[in-house]
PDB file of C-alpha atoms in Angstrom:
ATOM      1  CA  UNK A   1      69.300 101.602  89.243  1.00  0.00           C
ATOM      2  CA  UNK A   2      69.412 100.260  85.673  1.00  0.00           C
ATOM      3  CA  UNK A   3      71.276  97.055  84.874  1.00  0.00           C
ATOM      4  CA  UNK A   4      73.597  98.968  82.507  1.00  0.00           C
ATOM      5  CA  UNK A   5      74.712 101.338  85.275  1.00  0.00           C
ATOM      6  CA  UNK A   6      75.170  98.416  87.672  1.00  0.00           C
ATOM      7  CA  UNK A   7      77.582  96.606  85.366  1.00  0.00           C
ATOM      8  CA  UNK A   8      79.323  99.879  84.450  1.00  0.00           C
ATOM      9  CA  UNK A   9      79.942 100.475  88.144  1.00  0.00           C
ATOM     10  CA  UNK A  10      81.359  96.973  88.487  1.00  0.00           C
ATOM     11  CA  UNK A  11      83.687  97.597  85.539  1.00  0.00           C
ATOM     12  CA  UNK A  12      84.914 100.873  87.060  1.00  0.00           C
ATOM     13  CA  UNK A  13      85.633  99.116  90.371  1.00  0.00           C
ATOM     14  CA  UNK A  14      87.591  96.334  88.658  1.00  0.00           C
ATOM     15  CA  UNK A  15      89.624  98.856  86.629  1.00  0.00           C
ATOM     16  CA  UNK A  16      90.306 100.802  89.824  1.00  0.00           C
ATOM     17  CA  UNK A  17      91.708  97.649  91.435  1.00  0.00           C
ATOM     18  CA  UNK A  18      93.890  96.985  88.388  1.00  0.00           C
ATOM     19  CA  UNK A  19      95.312 100.523  88.410  1.00  0.00           C
ATOM     20  CA  UNK A  20      95.813 100.403  92.175  1.00  0.00           C
ATOM     21  CA  UNK A  21      97.701  97.112  92.200  1.00  0.00           C
ATOM     22  CA  UNK A  22      99.892  97.916  89.207  1.00  0.00           C
ATOM     23  CA  UNK A  23     100.858 101.044  91.092  1.00  0.00           C
ATOM     24  CA  UNK A  24     101.744  98.800  94.048  1.00  0.00           C
ATOM     25  CA  UNK A  25     104.134  96.768  91.871  1.00  0.00           C
ATOM     26  CA  UNK A  26     105.941  99.946  90.805  1.00  0.00           C
ATOM     27  CA  UNK A  27     106.108 101.310  94.341  1.00  0.00           C
ATOM     28  CA  UNK A  28     107.342  98.016  95.804  1.00  0.00           C
ATOM     29  CA  UNK A  29     110.160  97.922  93.257  1.00  0.00           C
ATOM     30  CA  UNK A  30     111.354 101.308  94.524  1.00  0.00           C
ATOM     31  CA  UNK A  31     110.835 100.440  98.195  1.00  0.00           C
ATOM     32  CA  UNK A  32     113.055  97.346  97.831  1.00  0.00           C
ATOM     33  CA  UNK A  33     116.002  99.528  96.845  1.00  0.00           C
ATOM     34  CA  UNK A  34     115.698 102.001  99.703  1.00  0.00           C
ATOM     35  CA  UNK A  35     114.077 100.144 102.613  1.00  0.00           C
ATOM     36  CA  UNK A  36     117.282 100.436 104.665  1.00  0.00           C
ATOM     37  CA  UNK A  37     117.514 104.193 104.105  1.00  0.00           C
ATOM     38  CA  UNK A  38     117.193 106.147 107.370  1.00  0.00           C
ATOM     39  CA  UNK A  39     115.235 108.835 105.476  1.00  0.00           C
ATOM     40  CA  UNK A  40     112.997 106.237 103.847  1.00  0.00           C
ATOM     41  CA  UNK A  41     109.864 108.257 103.020  1.00  0.00           C
ATOM     42  CA  UNK A  42     111.822 111.371 102.045  1.00  0.00           C
ATOM     43  CA  UNK A  43     113.901 109.277  99.671  1.00  0.00           C
ATOM     44  CA  UNK A  44     111.210 107.289  97.873  1.00  0.00           C
ATOM     45  CA  UNK A  45     108.864 110.247  97.288  1.00  0.00           C
ATOM     46  CA  UNK A  46     111.579 111.780  95.097  1.00  0.00           C
ATOM     47  CA  UNK A  47     111.733 108.741  92.805  1.00  0.00           C
ATOM     48  CA  UNK A  48     109.721 109.090  89.531  1.00  0.00           C
ATOM     49  CA  UNK A  49     108.771 105.402  89.430  1.00  0.00           C
ATOM     50  CA  UNK A  50     107.353 105.545  92.956  1.00  0.00           C
ATOM     51  CA  UNK A  51     105.419 108.703  92.068  1.00  0.00           C
ATOM     52  CA  UNK A  52     103.994 107.032  88.938  1.00  0.00           C
ATOM     53  CA  UNK A  53     102.848 104.162  91.149  1.00  0.00           C
ATOM     54  CA  UNK A  54     101.280 106.672  93.535  1.00  0.00           C
ATOM     55  CA  UNK A  55      99.415 108.345  90.646  1.00  0.00           C
ATOM     56  CA  UNK A  56      98.146 104.986  89.392  1.00  0.00           C
ATOM     57  CA  UNK A  57      96.971 104.105  92.899  1.00  0.00           C
ATOM     58  CA  UNK A  58      95.440 107.327  94.123  1.00  0.00           C
ATOM     59  CA  UNK A  59      94.723 109.510  91.094  1.00  0.00           C
ATOM     60  CA  UNK A  60      93.686 107.173  88.283  1.00  0.00           C
ATOM     61  CA  UNK A  61      92.571 104.402  90.623  1.00  0.00           C
ATOM     62  CA  UNK A  62      90.884 106.970  92.860  1.00  0.00           C
ATOM     63  CA  UNK A  63      88.959 108.559  89.978  1.00  0.00           C
ATOM     64  CA  UNK A  64      87.734 105.165  88.795  1.00  0.00           C
ATOM     65  CA  UNK A  65      86.749 104.299  92.362  1.00  0.00           C
ATOM     66  CA  UNK A  66      84.951 107.633  92.691  1.00  0.00           C
ATOM     67  CA  UNK A  67      82.998 106.950  89.486  1.00  0.00           C
ATOM     68  CA  UNK A  68      82.097 103.432  90.636  1.00  0.00           C
ATOM     69  CA  UNK A  69      80.602 104.929  93.797  1.00  0.00           C
ATOM     70  CA  UNK A  70      78.020 106.752  91.676  1.00  0.00           C
ATOM     71  CA  UNK A  71      76.700 103.476  90.315  1.00  0.00           C
ATOM     72  CA  UNK A  72      77.077 100.787  92.974  1.00  0.00           C
ATOM     73  CA  UNK A  73      78.075 102.434  96.269  1.00  0.00           C
ATOM     74  CA  UNK A  74      80.661 101.149  98.786  1.00  0.00           C
ATOM     75  CA  UNK A  75      79.523  97.587  99.511  1.00  0.00           C
ATOM     76  CA  UNK A  76      80.653  95.786  96.358  1.00  0.00           C
ATOM     77  CA  UNK A  77      83.676  97.861  95.352  1.00  0.00           C
ATOM     78  CA  UNK A  78      86.393  96.491  97.723  1.00  0.00           C
ATOM     79  CA  UNK A  79      85.737  92.907  96.624  1.00  0.00           C
ATOM     80  CA  UNK A  80      85.648  93.826  92.936  1.00  0.00           C
ATOM     81  CA  UNK A  81      88.916  95.736  93.304  1.00  0.00           C
ATOM     82  CA  UNK A  82      90.471  92.447  94.368  1.00  0.00           C
ATOM     83  CA  UNK A  83      90.667  91.682  90.644  1.00  0.00           C
ATOM     84  CA  UNK A  84      93.735  93.894  90.662  1.00  0.00           C
ATOM     85  CA  UNK A  85      95.624  91.162  92.518  1.00  0.00           C
ATOM     86  CA  UNK A  86      95.637  89.245  89.236  1.00  0.00           C
ATOM     87  CA  UNK A  87      97.542  92.153  87.708  1.00  0.00           C
ATOM     88  CA  UNK A  88      99.786  92.158  90.775  1.00  0.00           C
ATOM     89  CA  UNK A  89     100.729  88.543  90.097  1.00  0.00           C
ATOM     90  CA  UNK A  90     101.163  88.935  86.339  1.00  0.00           C
ATOM     91  CA  UNK A  91     102.993  92.247  86.700  1.00  0.00           C
ATOM     92  CA  UNK A  92     105.518  90.732  89.040  1.00  0.00           C
ATOM     93  CA  UNK A  93     106.020  87.838  86.629  1.00  0.00           C
ATOM     94  CA  UNK A  94     106.868  90.288  83.836  1.00  0.00           C
ATOM     95  CA  UNK A  95     109.383  91.986  86.112  1.00  0.00           C
ATOM     96  CA  UNK A  96     111.168  88.829  87.271  1.00  0.00           C
ATOM     97  CA  UNK A  97     110.565  86.700  84.155  1.00  0.00           C
ATOM     98  CA  UNK A  98     109.009  83.658  85.836  1.00  0.00           C
ATOM     99  CA  UNK A  99     105.968  81.554  85.024  1.00  0.00           C
ATOM    100  CA  UNK A 100     102.709  81.348  86.931  1.00  0.00           C
ATOM    101  CA  UNK A 101     102.826  78.676  89.613  1.00  0.00           C
ATOM    102  CA  UNK A 102      99.911  76.532  90.787  1.00  0.00           C
ATOM    103  CA  UNK A 103      98.933  78.766  93.765  1.00  0.00           C
ATOM    104  CA  UNK A 104      98.721  81.816  91.477  1.00  0.00           C
ATOM    105  CA  UNK A 105      96.611  79.942  88.901  1.00  0.00           C
ATOM    106  CA  UNK A 106      94.222  78.770  91.636  1.00  0.00           C
ATOM    107  CA  UNK A 107      94.188  82.300  93.065  1.00  0.00           C
ATOM    108  CA  UNK A 108      93.243  83.809  89.697  1.00  0.00           C
ATOM    109  CA  UNK A 109      90.442  81.287  89.188  1.00  0.00           C
ATOM    110  CA  UNK A 110      89.111  81.921  92.701  1.00  0.00           C
ATOM    111  CA  UNK A 111      89.215  85.679  92.092  1.00  0.00           C
ATOM    112  CA  UNK A 112      87.174  85.315  88.895  1.00  0.00           C
ATOM    113  CA  UNK A 113      84.621  83.180  90.769  1.00  0.00           C
ATOM    114  CA  UNK A 114      84.622  85.681  93.662  1.00  0.00           C
ATOM    115  CA  UNK A 115      83.853  88.587  91.326  1.00  0.00           C
ATOM    116  CA  UNK A 116      80.968  86.605  89.809  1.00  0.00           C
ATOM    117  CA  UNK A 117      79.472  85.952  93.265  1.00  0.00           C
ATOM    118  CA  UNK A 118      79.887  89.598  94.311  1.00  0.00           C
ATOM    119  CA  UNK A 119      78.186  90.723  91.097  1.00  0.00           C
ATOM    120  CA  UNK A 120      75.304  88.291  91.614  1.00  0.00           C
ATOM    121  CA  UNK A 121      74.750  89.576  95.152  1.00  0.00           C
ATOM    122  CA  UNK A 122      73.369  92.834  93.727  1.00  0.00           C
ATOM    123  CA  UNK A 123      73.925  94.532  97.097  1.00  0.00           C
ATOM    124  CA  UNK A 124      74.630  97.941  95.606  1.00  0.00           C
ATOM    125  CA  UNK A 125      73.925 101.163  97.501  1.00  0.00           C
ATOM    126  CA  UNK A 126      72.426 104.132  95.688  1.00  0.00           C
ATOM    127  CA  UNK A 127      74.140 106.857  97.744  1.00  0.00           C
ATOM    128  CA  UNK A 128      72.128 109.649  96.135  1.00  0.00           C
ATOM    129  CA  UNK A 129      68.925 107.982  97.375  1.00  0.00           C
ATOM    130  CA  UNK A 130      70.112 108.068 101.001  1.00  0.00           C
ATOM    131  CA  UNK A 131      68.913 110.836 103.311  1.00  0.00           C
ATOM    132  CA  UNK A 132      72.069 112.167 104.935  1.00  0.00           C
ATOM    133  CA  UNK A 133      69.972 114.670 106.886  1.00  0.00           C
ATOM    134  CA  UNK A 134      68.347 111.843 108.858  1.00  0.00           C
ATOM    135  CA  UNK A 135      69.855 111.898 112.348  1.00  0.00           C
ATOM    136  CA  UNK A 136      69.581 108.147 112.790  1.00  0.00           C
ATOM    137  CA  UNK A 137      71.769 107.587 109.737  1.00  0.00           C
ATOM    138  CA  UNK A 138      74.229 110.277 110.851  1.00  0.00           C
ATOM    139  CA  UNK A 139      74.477 108.642 114.292  1.00  0.00           C
ATOM    140  CA  UNK A 140      75.110 105.191 112.795  1.00  0.00           C
ATOM    141  CA  UNK A 141      77.772 106.652 110.484  1.00  0.00           C
ATOM    142  CA  UNK A 142      79.566 108.298 113.400  1.00  0.00           C
ATOM    143  CA  UNK A 143      79.388 105.204 115.624  1.00  0.00           C
ATOM    144  CA  UNK A 144      80.712 103.002 112.820  1.00  0.00           C
ATOM    145  CA  UNK A 145      83.511 105.508 112.169  1.00  0.00           C
ATOM    146  CA  UNK A 146      84.493 105.642 115.849  1.00  0.00           C
ATOM    147  CA  UNK A 147      84.542 101.832 116.084  1.00  0.00           C
ATOM    148  CA  UNK A 148      86.855 101.543 113.071  1.00  0.00           C
ATOM    149  CA  UNK A 149      89.141 104.262 114.440  1.00  0.00           C
ATOM    150  CA  UNK A 150      89.323 102.482 117.803  1.00  0.00           C
ATOM    151  CA  UNK A 151      90.189  99.174 116.129  1.00  0.00           C
ATOM    152  CA  UNK A 152      92.816 100.925 114.009  1.00  0.00           C
ATOM    153  CA  UNK A 153      94.187 102.595 117.147  1.00  0.00           C
ATOM    154  CA  UNK A 154      94.633  99.213 118.847  1.00  0.00           C
ATOM    155  CA  UNK A 155      96.861  97.986 116.028  1.00  0.00           C
ATOM    156  CA  UNK A 156      98.715 101.315 115.970  1.00  0.00           C
ATOM    157  CA  UNK A 157      99.571 100.820 119.654  1.00  0.00           C
ATOM    158  CA  UNK A 158     100.632  97.225 118.985  1.00  0.00           C
ATOM    159  CA  UNK A 159     103.082  98.291 116.274  1.00  0.00           C
ATOM    160  CA  UNK A 160     104.483 101.038 118.543  1.00  0.00           C
ATOM    161  CA  UNK A 161     105.163  98.365 121.170  1.00  0.00           C
ATOM    162  CA  UNK A 162     106.800  96.210 118.477  1.00  0.00           C
ATOM    163  CA  UNK A 163     104.185  93.438 118.712  1.00  0.00           C
ATOM    164  CA  UNK A 164     103.947  91.798 115.265  1.00  0.00           C
ATOM    165  CA  UNK A 165     104.980  95.148 113.828  1.00  0.00           C
ATOM    166  CA  UNK A 166     104.546  94.328 110.117  1.00  0.00           C
ATOM    167  CA  UNK A 167     101.156  92.686 110.605  1.00  0.00           C
ATOM    168  CA  UNK A 168      99.963  95.478 112.905  1.00  0.00           C
ATOM    169  CA  UNK A 169     100.989  98.121 110.371  1.00  0.00           C
ATOM    170  CA  UNK A 170      99.229  96.246 107.555  1.00  0.00           C
ATOM    171  CA  UNK A 171      95.985  95.884 109.539  1.00  0.00           C
ATOM    172  CA  UNK A 172      96.141  99.531 110.614  1.00  0.00           C
ATOM    173  CA  UNK A 173      96.539 100.475 106.943  1.00  0.00           C
ATOM    174  CA  UNK A 174      93.580  98.237 106.073  1.00  0.00           C
ATOM    175  CA  UNK A 175      91.352  99.988 108.604  1.00  0.00           C
ATOM    176  CA  UNK A 176      92.424 103.363 107.194  1.00  0.00           C
ATOM    177  CA  UNK A 177      91.367 102.332 103.696  1.00  0.00           C
ATOM    178  CA  UNK A 178      88.156 100.750 105.036  1.00  0.00           C
ATOM    179  CA  UNK A 179      87.316 104.156 106.536  1.00  0.00           C
ATOM    180  CA  UNK A 180      88.258 105.893 103.297  1.00  0.00           C
ATOM    181  CA  UNK A 181      86.030 103.533 101.300  1.00  0.00           C
ATOM    182  CA  UNK A 182      83.169 104.141 103.706  1.00  0.00           C
ATOM    183  CA  UNK A 183      83.362 107.947 103.835  1.00  0.00           C
ATOM    184  CA  UNK A 184      83.280 108.409 100.081  1.00  0.00           C
ATOM    185  CA  UNK A 185      79.560 107.553 100.236  1.00  0.00           C
ATOM    186  CA  UNK A 186      78.497 110.483 102.473  1.00  0.00           C
ATOM    187  CA  UNK A 187      80.713 112.734 100.356  1.00  0.00           C
ATOM    188  CA  UNK A 188      79.003 111.560  97.180  1.00  0.00           C
ATOM    189  CA  UNK A 189      75.593 111.808  98.809  1.00  0.00           C
ATOM    190  CA  UNK A 190      75.896 115.545  99.535  1.00  0.00           C
ATOM    191  CA  UNK A 191      78.173 116.535  96.654  1.00  0.00           C
ATOM    192  CA  UNK A 192      75.475 117.690  94.229  1.00  0.00           C
ATOM    193  CA  UNK A 193      73.779 119.830  96.889  1.00  0.00           C
ATOM    194  CA  UNK A 194      77.057 121.454  97.975  1.00  0.00           C
ATOM    195  CA  UNK A 195      78.154 122.378  94.459  1.00  0.00           C
ATOM    196  CA  UNK A 196      74.586 123.172  93.417  1.00  0.00           C
ATOM    197  CA  UNK A 197      74.323 125.776  96.172  1.00  0.00           C
ATOM    198  CA  UNK A 198      71.337 124.087  97.832  1.00  0.00           C
ATOM    199  CA  UNK A 199      73.166 122.360 100.699  1.00  0.00           C
ATOM    200  CA  UNK A 200      71.975 122.831 104.267  1.00  0.00           C
ATOM    201  CA  UNK A 201      74.456 123.377 107.119  1.00  0.00           C
ATOM    202  CA  UNK A 202      74.405 119.682 108.059  1.00  0.00           C
ATOM    203  CA  UNK A 203      75.291 118.682 104.489  1.00  0.00           C
ATOM    204  CA  UNK A 204      78.128 121.229 104.380  1.00  0.00           C
ATOM    205  CA  UNK A 205      79.516 119.853 107.643  1.00  0.00           C
ATOM    206  CA  UNK A 206      79.283 116.270 106.293  1.00  0.00           C
ATOM    207  CA  UNK A 207      81.088 117.403 103.132  1.00  0.00           C
ATOM    208  CA  UNK A 208      83.931 119.053 105.102  1.00  0.00           C
ATOM    209  CA  UNK A 209      84.256 116.166 107.559  1.00  0.00           C
ATOM    210  CA  UNK A 210      84.298 113.658 104.667  1.00  0.00           C
ATOM    211  CA  UNK A 211      87.201 115.481 103.023  1.00  0.00           C
ATOM    212  CA  UNK A 212      89.137 115.549 106.306  1.00  0.00           C
ATOM    213  CA  UNK A 213      88.573 111.828 106.944  1.00  0.00           C
ATOM    214  CA  UNK A 214      89.457 110.900 103.340  1.00  0.00           C
ATOM    215  CA  UNK A 215      92.675 112.950 103.424  1.00  0.00           C
ATOM    216  CA  UNK A 216      93.715 111.597 106.840  1.00  0.00           C
ATOM    217  CA  UNK A 217      92.953 107.929 106.157  1.00  0.00           C
ATOM    218  CA  UNK A 218      94.461 107.915 102.654  1.00  0.00           C
ATOM    219  CA  UNK A 219      97.734 109.513 103.787  1.00  0.00           C
ATOM    220  CA  UNK A 220      98.158 107.255 106.806  1.00  0.00           C
ATOM    221  CA  UNK A 221      97.019 104.189 104.856  1.00  0.00           C
ATOM    222  CA  UNK A 222      99.727 104.796 102.255  1.00  0.00           C
ATOM    223  CA  UNK A 223     102.481 105.582 104.755  1.00  0.00           C
ATOM    224  CA  UNK A 224     101.814 102.601 107.014  1.00  0.00           C
ATOM    225  CA  UNK A 225     101.665  99.996 104.243  1.00  0.00           C
ATOM    226  CA  UNK A 226     104.956 101.348 102.855  1.00  0.00           C
ATOM    227  CA  UNK A 227     106.498 101.071 106.335  1.00  0.00           C
ATOM    228  CA  UNK A 228     105.162  97.545 106.741  1.00  0.00           C
ATOM    229  CA  UNK A 229     107.107  96.515 103.615  1.00  0.00           C
ATOM    230  CA  UNK A 230     110.316  97.301 105.513  1.00  0.00           C
ATOM    231  CA  UNK A 231     109.705  94.847 108.336  1.00  0.00           C
ATOM    232  CA  UNK A 232     107.748  91.972 106.791  1.00  0.00           C
ATOM    233  CA  UNK A 233     107.057  89.999 103.662  1.00  0.00           C
ATOM    234  CA  UNK A 234     104.602  91.689 101.346  1.00  0.00           C
ATOM    235  CA  UNK A 235     103.338  88.218 100.398  1.00  0.00           C
ATOM    236  CA  UNK A 236     101.755  88.156 103.852  1.00  0.00           C
ATOM    237  CA  UNK A 237     101.155  91.844 104.486  1.00  0.00           C
ATOM    238  CA  UNK A 238      99.114  92.780 101.399  1.00  0.00           C
ATOM    239  CA  UNK A 239      96.522  90.011 101.940  1.00  0.00           C
ATOM    240  CA  UNK A 240      96.382  90.838 105.663  1.00  0.00           C
ATOM    241  CA  UNK A 241      95.778  94.498 104.779  1.00  0.00           C
ATOM    242  CA  UNK A 242      92.779  93.344 102.724  1.00  0.00           C
ATOM    243  CA  UNK A 243      91.019  91.666 105.668  1.00  0.00           C
ATOM    244  CA  UNK A 244      89.448  94.795 107.272  1.00  0.00           C
ATOM    245  CA  UNK A 245      88.891  96.281 103.805  1.00  0.00           C
ATOM    246  CA  UNK A 246      86.877  93.232 102.718  1.00  0.00           C
ATOM    247  CA  UNK A 247      85.053  92.511 105.990  1.00  0.00           C
ATOM    248  CA  UNK A 248      83.705  96.045 106.506  1.00  0.00           C
ATOM    249  CA  UNK A 249      81.406  96.398 103.403  1.00  0.00           C
ATOM    250  CA  UNK A 250      78.543  94.117 104.531  1.00  0.00           C
ATOM    251  CA  UNK A 251      78.281  96.281 107.648  1.00  0.00           C
ATOM    252  CA  UNK A 252      77.885  99.366 105.434  1.00  0.00           C
ATOM    253  CA  UNK A 253      74.856  97.783 103.801  1.00  0.00           C
ATOM    254  CA  UNK A 254      73.173  96.069 106.750  1.00  0.00           C
ATOM    255  CA  UNK A 255      74.166  98.023 109.867  1.00  0.00           C
ATOM    256  CA  UNK A 256      74.788 101.599 108.709  1.00  0.00           C
ATOM    257  CA  UNK A 257      72.317 102.092 105.853  1.00  0.00           C
ATOM    258  CA  UNK A 258      69.748  99.537 107.087  1.00  0.00           C
ATOM    259  CA  UNK A 259      69.010  98.397 103.529  1.00  0.00           C
ATOM    260  CA  UNK A 260      66.965  95.266 102.819  1.00  0.00           C
ATOM    261  CA  UNK A 261      68.784  92.316 101.285  1.00  0.00           C
ATOM    262  CA  UNK A 262      67.787  92.252  97.564  1.00  0.00           C
ATOM    263  CA  UNK A 263      67.121  88.526  97.318  1.00  0.00           C
ATOM    264  CA  UNK A 264      67.215  85.266  99.218  1.00  0.00           C
ATOM    265  CA  UNK A 265      70.787  84.431  98.249  1.00  0.00           C
ATOM    266  CA  UNK A 266      72.261  87.942  97.948  1.00  0.00           C
ATOM    267  CA  UNK A 267      73.900  88.025 101.370  1.00  0.00           C
ATOM    268  CA  UNK A 268      75.189  84.462 100.937  1.00  0.00           C
ATOM    269  CA  UNK A 269      76.659  85.352  97.530  1.00  0.00           C
ATOM    270  CA  UNK A 270      78.363  88.438  98.992  1.00  0.00           C
ATOM    271  CA  UNK A 271      79.850  86.467 101.906  1.00  0.00           C
ATOM    272  CA  UNK A 272      81.096  83.721  99.553  1.00  0.00           C
ATOM    273  CA  UNK A 273      82.539  86.322  97.197  1.00  0.00           C
ATOM    274  CA  UNK A 274      84.373  88.222  99.941  1.00  0.00           C
ATOM    275  CA  UNK A 275      85.672  84.972 101.476  1.00  0.00           C
ATOM    276  CA  UNK A 276      87.038  83.879  98.099  1.00  0.00           C
ATOM    277  CA  UNK A 277      88.677  87.290  97.629  1.00  0.00           C
ATOM    278  CA  UNK A 278      90.529  86.878 100.941  1.00  0.00           C
ATOM    279  CA  UNK A 279      91.632  83.319 100.100  1.00  0.00           C
ATOM    280  CA  UNK A 280      92.658  84.368  96.599  1.00  0.00           C
ATOM    281  CA  UNK A 281      94.602  87.350  97.928  1.00  0.00           C
ATOM    282  CA  UNK A 282      96.771  85.042 100.041  1.00  0.00           C
ATOM    283  CA  UNK A 283      97.458  82.787  97.047  1.00  0.00           C
ATOM    284  CA  UNK A 284      98.214  85.676  94.676  1.00  0.00           C
ATOM    285  CA  UNK A 285     100.130  87.528  97.362  1.00  0.00           C
ATOM    286  CA  UNK A 286     102.760  84.786  97.369  1.00  0.00           C
ATOM    287  CA  UNK A 287     104.154  86.363  94.206  1.00  0.00           C
ATOM    288  CA  UNK A 288     105.125  89.387  96.265  1.00  0.00           C
ATOM    289  CA  UNK A 289     107.929  87.329  97.819  1.00  0.00           C
ATOM    290  CA  UNK A 290     109.722  87.463  94.456  1.00  0.00           C
ATOM    291  CA  UNK A 291     108.945  91.169  94.075  1.00  0.00           C
ATOM    292  CA  UNK A 292     110.836  91.819  97.297  1.00  0.00           C
ATOM    293  CA  UNK A 293     113.986  90.304  95.827  1.00  0.00           C
ATOM    294  CA  UNK A 294     114.039  92.675  92.821  1.00  0.00           C
ATOM    295  CA  UNK A 295     117.055  94.995  92.882  1.00  0.00           C
TER     296      UNK A 295
END
């Protein structure tokens, strides 16, 4: 992979995070007005502002994410998308007319440092170079998928029982998006063969299963994070949602694809970068407390 494509992929991932989080600001503004509505989801999906936020998150943000996958694969993208939390903080300031406070300033600085570390890790995955016909890789993909679904299911059961409902919903949503992030890679890996008419049966099945998983996880990820906003503070829930999203990528690289670490400090840089993203997300997420008060 050329250096130009590597940095282009990073840029696409950052822009995807910006689009995604600005969409979150718009959606949260609508959710605040109708969170006590008994027909909550039916009500908000009819609101133009909420729909614009949805388009920014899942159409524009999704396209940018999809393009980033071509260049750098799934490992680096979730951390780079954390840059959107800066927009989340600034966007909320514009809405409520307040100044940046010390935690937000520290959070922004940490996010910039985090992105630099993630970029220096160079742990990109060239999905088109992976052999998705190799049964060992297919088995590891399925095992990893089952594990994430089981973990998500645990938190789904917890929220049904009313145990830390908001947190459980946020973590469930995070696992859904972690699965979505992961399954874009197999989809991208077989895409050219499927549309080029050269795909084998295994590749066609991977393509179909990828679409099903992506549709399922995206829908449930969106619904559950919206529901979590009704029962907890978004200042806590959005950063908590990020935890499974940020922790999963190193496993893509090391456990699923069995790729060698590029350099002596690459793994260390990635771990530092992801850790700083999580810390920064809690600091920047504090601004969501004010977003919740918008009427």
